[in-house]
Coordinates of C-alpha atoms in Angstrom, one line a residue:
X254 CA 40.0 30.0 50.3
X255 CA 36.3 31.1 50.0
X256 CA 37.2 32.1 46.2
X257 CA 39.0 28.9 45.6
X258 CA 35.7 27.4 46.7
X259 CA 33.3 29.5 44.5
X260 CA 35.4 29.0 41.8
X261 CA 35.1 25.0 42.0
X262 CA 31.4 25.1 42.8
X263 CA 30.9 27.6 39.4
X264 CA 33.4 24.7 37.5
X265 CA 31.0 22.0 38.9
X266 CA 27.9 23.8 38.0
X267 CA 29.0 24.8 34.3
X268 CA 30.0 20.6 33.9
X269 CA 26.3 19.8 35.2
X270 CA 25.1 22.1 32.6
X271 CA 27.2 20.5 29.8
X272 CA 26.7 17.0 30.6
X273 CA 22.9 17.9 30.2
X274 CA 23.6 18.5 26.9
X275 CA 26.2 16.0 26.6
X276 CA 24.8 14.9 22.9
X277 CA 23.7 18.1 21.3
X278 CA 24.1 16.2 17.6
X279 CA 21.2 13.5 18.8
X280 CA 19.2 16.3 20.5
X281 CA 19.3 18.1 17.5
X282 CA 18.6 15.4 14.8
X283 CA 15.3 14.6 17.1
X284 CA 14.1 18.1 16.5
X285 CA 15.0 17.7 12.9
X286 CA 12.5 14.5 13.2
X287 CA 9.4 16.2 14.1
X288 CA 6.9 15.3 11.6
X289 CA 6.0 19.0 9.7
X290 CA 2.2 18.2 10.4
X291 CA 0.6 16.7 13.2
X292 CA -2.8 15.0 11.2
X293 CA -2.7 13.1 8.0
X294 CA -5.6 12.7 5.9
X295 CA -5.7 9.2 4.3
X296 CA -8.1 7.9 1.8
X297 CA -10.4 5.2 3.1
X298 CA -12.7 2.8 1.3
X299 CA -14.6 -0.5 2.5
X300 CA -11.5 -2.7 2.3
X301 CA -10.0 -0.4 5.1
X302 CA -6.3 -0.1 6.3
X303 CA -4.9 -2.9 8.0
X304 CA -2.0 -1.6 8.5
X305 CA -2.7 1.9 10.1
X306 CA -5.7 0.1 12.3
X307 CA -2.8 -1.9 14.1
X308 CA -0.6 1.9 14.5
X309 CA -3.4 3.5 15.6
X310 CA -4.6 1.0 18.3
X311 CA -1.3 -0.3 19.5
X312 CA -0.1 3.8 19.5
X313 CA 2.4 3.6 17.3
X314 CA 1.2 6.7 15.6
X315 CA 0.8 8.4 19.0
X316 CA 4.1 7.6 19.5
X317 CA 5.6 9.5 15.9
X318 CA 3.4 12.1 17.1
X319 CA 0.9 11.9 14.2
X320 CA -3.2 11.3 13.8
X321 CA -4.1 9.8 10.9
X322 CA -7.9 10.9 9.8
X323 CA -9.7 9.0 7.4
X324 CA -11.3 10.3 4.6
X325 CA -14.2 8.1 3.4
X326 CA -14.3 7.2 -0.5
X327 CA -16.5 5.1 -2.5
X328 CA -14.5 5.4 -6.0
X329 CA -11.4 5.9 -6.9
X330 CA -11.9 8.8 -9.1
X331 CA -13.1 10.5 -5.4
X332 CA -9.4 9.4 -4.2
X333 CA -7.6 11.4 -7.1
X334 CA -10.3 14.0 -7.0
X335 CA -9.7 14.6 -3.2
X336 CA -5.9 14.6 -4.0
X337 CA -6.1 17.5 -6.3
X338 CA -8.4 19.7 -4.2
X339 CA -6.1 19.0 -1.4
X340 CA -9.1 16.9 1.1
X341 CA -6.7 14.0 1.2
X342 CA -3.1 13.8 1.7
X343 CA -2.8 9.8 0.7
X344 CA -4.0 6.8 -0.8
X345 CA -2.9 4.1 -0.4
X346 CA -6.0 1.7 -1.1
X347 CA -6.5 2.4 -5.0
X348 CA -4.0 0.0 -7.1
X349 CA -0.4 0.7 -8.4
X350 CA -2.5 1.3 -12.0
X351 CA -4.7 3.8 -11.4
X352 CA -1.8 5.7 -9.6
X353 CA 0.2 5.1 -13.0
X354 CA -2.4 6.6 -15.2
X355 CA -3.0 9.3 -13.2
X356 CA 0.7 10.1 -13.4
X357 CA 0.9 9.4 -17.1
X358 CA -1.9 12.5 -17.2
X359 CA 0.2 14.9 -15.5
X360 CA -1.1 14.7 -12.0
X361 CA 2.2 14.8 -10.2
X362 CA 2.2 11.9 -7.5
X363 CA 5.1 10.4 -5.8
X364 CA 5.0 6.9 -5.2
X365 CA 6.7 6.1 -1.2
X366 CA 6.0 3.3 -0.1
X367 CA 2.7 0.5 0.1
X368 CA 0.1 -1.3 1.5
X369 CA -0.3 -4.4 -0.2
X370 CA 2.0 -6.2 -2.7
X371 CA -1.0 -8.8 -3.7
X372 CA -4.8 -9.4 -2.7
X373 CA -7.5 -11.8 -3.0
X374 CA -8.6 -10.2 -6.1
X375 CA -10.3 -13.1 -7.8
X376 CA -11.1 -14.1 -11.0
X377 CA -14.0 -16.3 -11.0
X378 CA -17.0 -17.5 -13.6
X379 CA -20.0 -19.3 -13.1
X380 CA -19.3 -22.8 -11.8
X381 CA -19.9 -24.8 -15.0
X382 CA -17.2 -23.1 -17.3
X383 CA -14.0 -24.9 -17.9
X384 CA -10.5 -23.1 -16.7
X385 CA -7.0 -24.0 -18.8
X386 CA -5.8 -20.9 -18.0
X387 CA -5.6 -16.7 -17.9
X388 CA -5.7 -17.6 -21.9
X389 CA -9.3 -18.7 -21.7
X390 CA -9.9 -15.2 -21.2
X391 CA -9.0 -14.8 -25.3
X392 CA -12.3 -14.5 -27.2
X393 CA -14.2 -13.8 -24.2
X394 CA -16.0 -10.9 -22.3
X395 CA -14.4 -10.3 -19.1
X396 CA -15.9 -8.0 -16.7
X397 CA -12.6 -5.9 -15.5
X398 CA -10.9 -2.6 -16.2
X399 CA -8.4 -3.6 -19.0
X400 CA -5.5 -1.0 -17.7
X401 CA -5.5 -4.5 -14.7
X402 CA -2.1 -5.4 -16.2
X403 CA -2.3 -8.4 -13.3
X404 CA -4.1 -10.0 -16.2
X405 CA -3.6 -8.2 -19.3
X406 CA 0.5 -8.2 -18.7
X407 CA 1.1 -12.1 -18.9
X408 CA -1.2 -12.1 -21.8
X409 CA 0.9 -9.7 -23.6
X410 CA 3.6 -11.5 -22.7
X411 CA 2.5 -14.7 -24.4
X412 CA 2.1 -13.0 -27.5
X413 CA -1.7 -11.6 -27.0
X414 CA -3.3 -8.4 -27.9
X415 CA -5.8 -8.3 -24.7
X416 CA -7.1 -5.1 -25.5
X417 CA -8.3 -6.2 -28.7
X418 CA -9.1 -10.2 -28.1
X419 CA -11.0 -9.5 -25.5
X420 CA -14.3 -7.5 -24.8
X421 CA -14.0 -5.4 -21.7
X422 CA -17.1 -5.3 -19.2
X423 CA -16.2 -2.5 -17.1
X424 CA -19.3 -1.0 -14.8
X425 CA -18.2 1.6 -11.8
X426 CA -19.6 -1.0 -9.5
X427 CA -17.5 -4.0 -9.0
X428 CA -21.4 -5.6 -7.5
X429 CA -22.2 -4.7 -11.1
X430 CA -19.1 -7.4 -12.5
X431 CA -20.3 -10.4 -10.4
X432 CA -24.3 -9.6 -11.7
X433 CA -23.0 -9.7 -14.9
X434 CA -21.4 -13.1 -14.9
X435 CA -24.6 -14.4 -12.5
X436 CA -26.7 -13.1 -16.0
X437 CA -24.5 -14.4 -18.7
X438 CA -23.7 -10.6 -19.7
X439 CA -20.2 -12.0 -19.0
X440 CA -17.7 -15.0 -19.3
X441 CA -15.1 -13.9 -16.2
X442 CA -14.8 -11.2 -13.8
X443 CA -12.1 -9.6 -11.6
X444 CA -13.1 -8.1 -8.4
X445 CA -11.3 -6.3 -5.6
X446 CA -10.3 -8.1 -2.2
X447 CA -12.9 -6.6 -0.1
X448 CA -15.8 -8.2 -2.4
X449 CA -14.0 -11.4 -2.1
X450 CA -16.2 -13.2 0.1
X451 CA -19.2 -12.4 -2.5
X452 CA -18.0 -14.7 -4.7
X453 CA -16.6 -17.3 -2.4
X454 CA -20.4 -17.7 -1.3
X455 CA -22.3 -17.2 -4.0
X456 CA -23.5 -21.2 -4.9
X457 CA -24.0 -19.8 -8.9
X458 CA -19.8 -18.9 -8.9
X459 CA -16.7 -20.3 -8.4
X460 CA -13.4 -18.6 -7.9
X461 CA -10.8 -19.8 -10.9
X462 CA -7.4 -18.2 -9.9
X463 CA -6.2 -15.2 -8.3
X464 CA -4.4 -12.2 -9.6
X465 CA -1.4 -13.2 -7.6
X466 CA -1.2 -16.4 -9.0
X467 CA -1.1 -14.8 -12.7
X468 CA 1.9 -12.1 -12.2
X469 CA 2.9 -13.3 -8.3
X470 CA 3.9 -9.8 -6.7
X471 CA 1.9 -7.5 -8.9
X472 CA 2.1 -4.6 -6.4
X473 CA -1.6 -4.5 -5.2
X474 CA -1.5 -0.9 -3.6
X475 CA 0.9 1.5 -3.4
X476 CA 0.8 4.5 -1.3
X477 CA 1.4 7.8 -2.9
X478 CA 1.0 11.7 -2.5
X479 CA 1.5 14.7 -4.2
X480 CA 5.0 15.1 -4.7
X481 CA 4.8 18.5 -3.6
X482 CA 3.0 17.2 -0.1
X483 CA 6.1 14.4 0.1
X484 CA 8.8 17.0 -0.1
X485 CA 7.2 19.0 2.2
X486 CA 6.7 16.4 5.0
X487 CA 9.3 14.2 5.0
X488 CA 9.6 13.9 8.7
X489 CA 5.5 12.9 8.6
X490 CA 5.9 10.5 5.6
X491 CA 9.0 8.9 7.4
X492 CA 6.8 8.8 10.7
X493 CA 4.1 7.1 9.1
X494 CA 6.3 4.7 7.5
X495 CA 8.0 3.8 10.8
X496 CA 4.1 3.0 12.1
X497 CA 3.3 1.2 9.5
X498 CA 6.2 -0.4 9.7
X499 CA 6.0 -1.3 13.2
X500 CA 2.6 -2.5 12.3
X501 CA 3.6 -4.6 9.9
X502 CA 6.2 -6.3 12.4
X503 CA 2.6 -6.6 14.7
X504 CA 0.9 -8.0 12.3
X505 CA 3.0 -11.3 11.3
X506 CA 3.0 -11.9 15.1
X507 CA -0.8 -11.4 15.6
X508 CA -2.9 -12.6 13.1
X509 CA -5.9 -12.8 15.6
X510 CA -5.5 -9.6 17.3
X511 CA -5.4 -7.6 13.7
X512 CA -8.3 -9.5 12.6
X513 CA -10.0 -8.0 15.8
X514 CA -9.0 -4.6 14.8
X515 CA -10.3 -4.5 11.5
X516 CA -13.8 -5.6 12.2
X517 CA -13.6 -2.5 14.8
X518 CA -12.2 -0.1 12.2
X519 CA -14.5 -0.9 9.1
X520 CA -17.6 -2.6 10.9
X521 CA -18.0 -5.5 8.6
X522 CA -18.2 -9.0 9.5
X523 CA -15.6 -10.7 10.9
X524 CA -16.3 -13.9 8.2
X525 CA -16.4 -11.1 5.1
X526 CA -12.6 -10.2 6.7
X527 CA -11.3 -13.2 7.3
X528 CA -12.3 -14.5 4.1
X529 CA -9.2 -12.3 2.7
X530 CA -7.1 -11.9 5.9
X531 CA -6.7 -15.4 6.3
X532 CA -5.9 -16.7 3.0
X533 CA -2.2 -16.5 2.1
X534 CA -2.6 -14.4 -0.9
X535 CA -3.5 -11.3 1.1
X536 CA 0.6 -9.8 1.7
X537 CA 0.7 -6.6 3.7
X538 CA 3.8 -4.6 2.2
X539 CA 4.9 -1.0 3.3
X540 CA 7.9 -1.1 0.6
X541 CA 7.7 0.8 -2.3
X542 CA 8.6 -2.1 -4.8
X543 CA 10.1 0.0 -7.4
X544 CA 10.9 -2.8 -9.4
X545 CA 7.2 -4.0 -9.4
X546 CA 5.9 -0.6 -10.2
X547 CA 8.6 -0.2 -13.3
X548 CA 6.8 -3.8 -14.6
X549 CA 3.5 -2.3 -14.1
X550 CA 4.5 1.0 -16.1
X551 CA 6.0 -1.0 -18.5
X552 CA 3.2 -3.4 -19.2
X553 CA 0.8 -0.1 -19.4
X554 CA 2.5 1.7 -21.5
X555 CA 2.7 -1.1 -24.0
X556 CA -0.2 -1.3 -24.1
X557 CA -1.4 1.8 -24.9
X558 CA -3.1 2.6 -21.5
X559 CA -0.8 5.4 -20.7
X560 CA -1.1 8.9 -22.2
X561 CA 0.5 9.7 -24.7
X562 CA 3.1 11.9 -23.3
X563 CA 4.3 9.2 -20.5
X564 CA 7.2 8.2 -23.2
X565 CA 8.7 12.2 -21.5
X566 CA 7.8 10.7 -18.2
X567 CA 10.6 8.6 -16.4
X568 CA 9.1 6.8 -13.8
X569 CA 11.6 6.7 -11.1
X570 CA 11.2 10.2 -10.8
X571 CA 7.9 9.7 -9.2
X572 CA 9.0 6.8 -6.9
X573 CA 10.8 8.1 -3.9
X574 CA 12.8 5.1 -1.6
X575 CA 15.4 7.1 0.1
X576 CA 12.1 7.8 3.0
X577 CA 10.9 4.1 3.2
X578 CA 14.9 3.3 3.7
X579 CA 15.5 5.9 6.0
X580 CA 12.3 4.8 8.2
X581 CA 12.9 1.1 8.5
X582 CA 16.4 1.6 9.2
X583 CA 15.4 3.9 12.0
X584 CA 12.9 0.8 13.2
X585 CA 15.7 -1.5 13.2
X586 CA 18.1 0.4 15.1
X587 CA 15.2 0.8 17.7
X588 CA 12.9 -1.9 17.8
X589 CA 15.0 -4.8 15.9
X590 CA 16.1 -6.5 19.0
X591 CA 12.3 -7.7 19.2
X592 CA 11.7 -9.5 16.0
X593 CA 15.5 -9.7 14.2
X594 CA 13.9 -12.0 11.1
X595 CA 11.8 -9.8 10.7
X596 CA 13.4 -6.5 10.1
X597 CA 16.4 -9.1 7.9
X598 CA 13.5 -9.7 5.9
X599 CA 12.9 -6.4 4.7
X600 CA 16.4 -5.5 4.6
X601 CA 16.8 -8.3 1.9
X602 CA 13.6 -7.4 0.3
X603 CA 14.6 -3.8 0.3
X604 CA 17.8 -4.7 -1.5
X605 CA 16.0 -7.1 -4.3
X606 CA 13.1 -4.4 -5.3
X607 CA 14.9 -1.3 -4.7

């Protein structure tokens, strides 16, 4: 009787054991999930991030078991400089054309996912020239990099040579453009969203259109790595992702609150940021957008702002969606229940641009 009774209580014990480890497969796929490395450095300039101010403060990178730490830029040659040396991890903050370029000169970036999808980059003059249209840029000196295909793209496409038909104004110092138009040195400008307020209140300037409104979903910002630093940290890129995400989710839901956050992450304020935040132009976007950063490549290579051997170069080698899907199906499954539109929405848009 007594080894009838050890025998059950041994049985009993061995079934606790196993229903501890009743789901070895999910156990197992969550160690497969760790991120590879616990900090990620991102490139930072005076526009800030949105996006990863609203993970970090709501804990949401906490939560993938990541710190993001910001590396502070004041060009974008810094970014791509700090990417080769290996100081920064990401960037996220400097266009979908300088990436391009960058790529079309052999540095070897993978393109995973975004930040914005359009800004309030404006295009303005002084407040007594006439506006038709992007076209009264023809014959003109506009105070921009020419490889912005936002404006040089549609002109192409309506049967323009921009590089040619228009002088190009292009100091390092976007303060420099909006001088330039104050002196005369220059008909138009184009300036990035974070000097948007500049214009909006300088009484010598008016604002004639945006860069949305001239190629509507030009893919502001995308967020890219080495490709070498992608394959290696899947799990991390995928974690980000799922904050940002997450973020994004916060966002729509709390405009106030975000505005809040930004002043505290890049100490500007709070009229300078709501002077992009709160007009409808500014479009937070995580996805990739391959099909908006095929148009950009397109547009660049055609006219000439590529290198020459990006004709070798297919792009969708160096855009990566398989992590972006992967993380905002994983936010779905988990935190869809709270916002179902939402997460619908980016199915949908997933789908369209991918």
């Amino acid at each position: 009787m007594k080894k009838l009774m050890l025998m059950i209580i041994t049985f009993m014990l061995v079934l606790s054991g196993c229903s501890y480890d009743i789901n070895p497969d999910k156990k197992d796929e969550e160690r497969k999930d760790v991120p590879e490395t616990a900090v990620v450095r991102l490139a930072l300039n005076e526009s800030g991030h949105i996006l990863n101010s609203i993970a970090e403060s709501q804990g949401y990178l906490e939560e993938e078991g990541i710190r993001v730490e910001y590396v502070s830029v004041e060009t974008d040659a810094e970014v791509f400089e700090g990417i080769r040396a290996g100081r920064i991890d990401i960037a996220s903050n400097s266009g979908t054309n300088l990436p391009l370029q960058e790529i079309s000169f052999g540095l070897d970036l993978t393109i995973f996912g975004g930040y914005l999808l359009s800004g309030c980059m404006p295009i303005f003059a002084r407040v007594e020239t006439p506006w038709n249209g992007i076209e009264d840029l023809i014959g003109k000196t506009m105070a921009c990099e020419p490889n912005m295909y936002a404006i040089t793209g549609p002109l192409l496409d309506m049967g323009y040579d921009p590089l040619t038909q228009i002088t190009w104004y292009n100091p390092e110092d976007q303060m420099d453009r909006i001088e330039a138009v104050r002196n005369g040195e220059a008909d138009f400008a184009l300036v990035g969203t974070a000097l948007n307020y500049e214009v909006l209140n300088d009484p010598e300037l008016k604002i004639l259109t945006y860069a949305d409104d001239v190629l509507p979903a030009y893919s502001c910002c995308r967020a890219e790595a080495l490709t070498s630093w992608v394959n290696a940290n899947p799990n991390t890129v995928k974690a980000l992702l799922r904050a940002w995400i997450r973020a994004w989710a916060y966002y729509d839901a709390h405009h106030e609150e975000t505005v809040k956050a930004t002043v505290k992450q890049i100490n500007l304020d709070e009229q300078v940021i709501r002077s992009y935040l709160d007009n409808p132009r500014f479009e937070l976007n995580a996805d990739p957008m391959k099909t908006s950063v095929r148009r950009a490549w397109n547009y660049m290579e055609r006219l000439g702002l590529l290198d020459e051997e990006a004709r070798q170069i297919n792009i969708d080698d160096h855009i990566n969606v398989t992590l972006y899907k992967a993380a905002l199906d994983e936010c779905q499954m988990r935190y869809g229940q709270d916002d179902p539109k939402f997460y619908e929405k980016l199915q949908a848009q997933f789908a369209r641009n991918n």
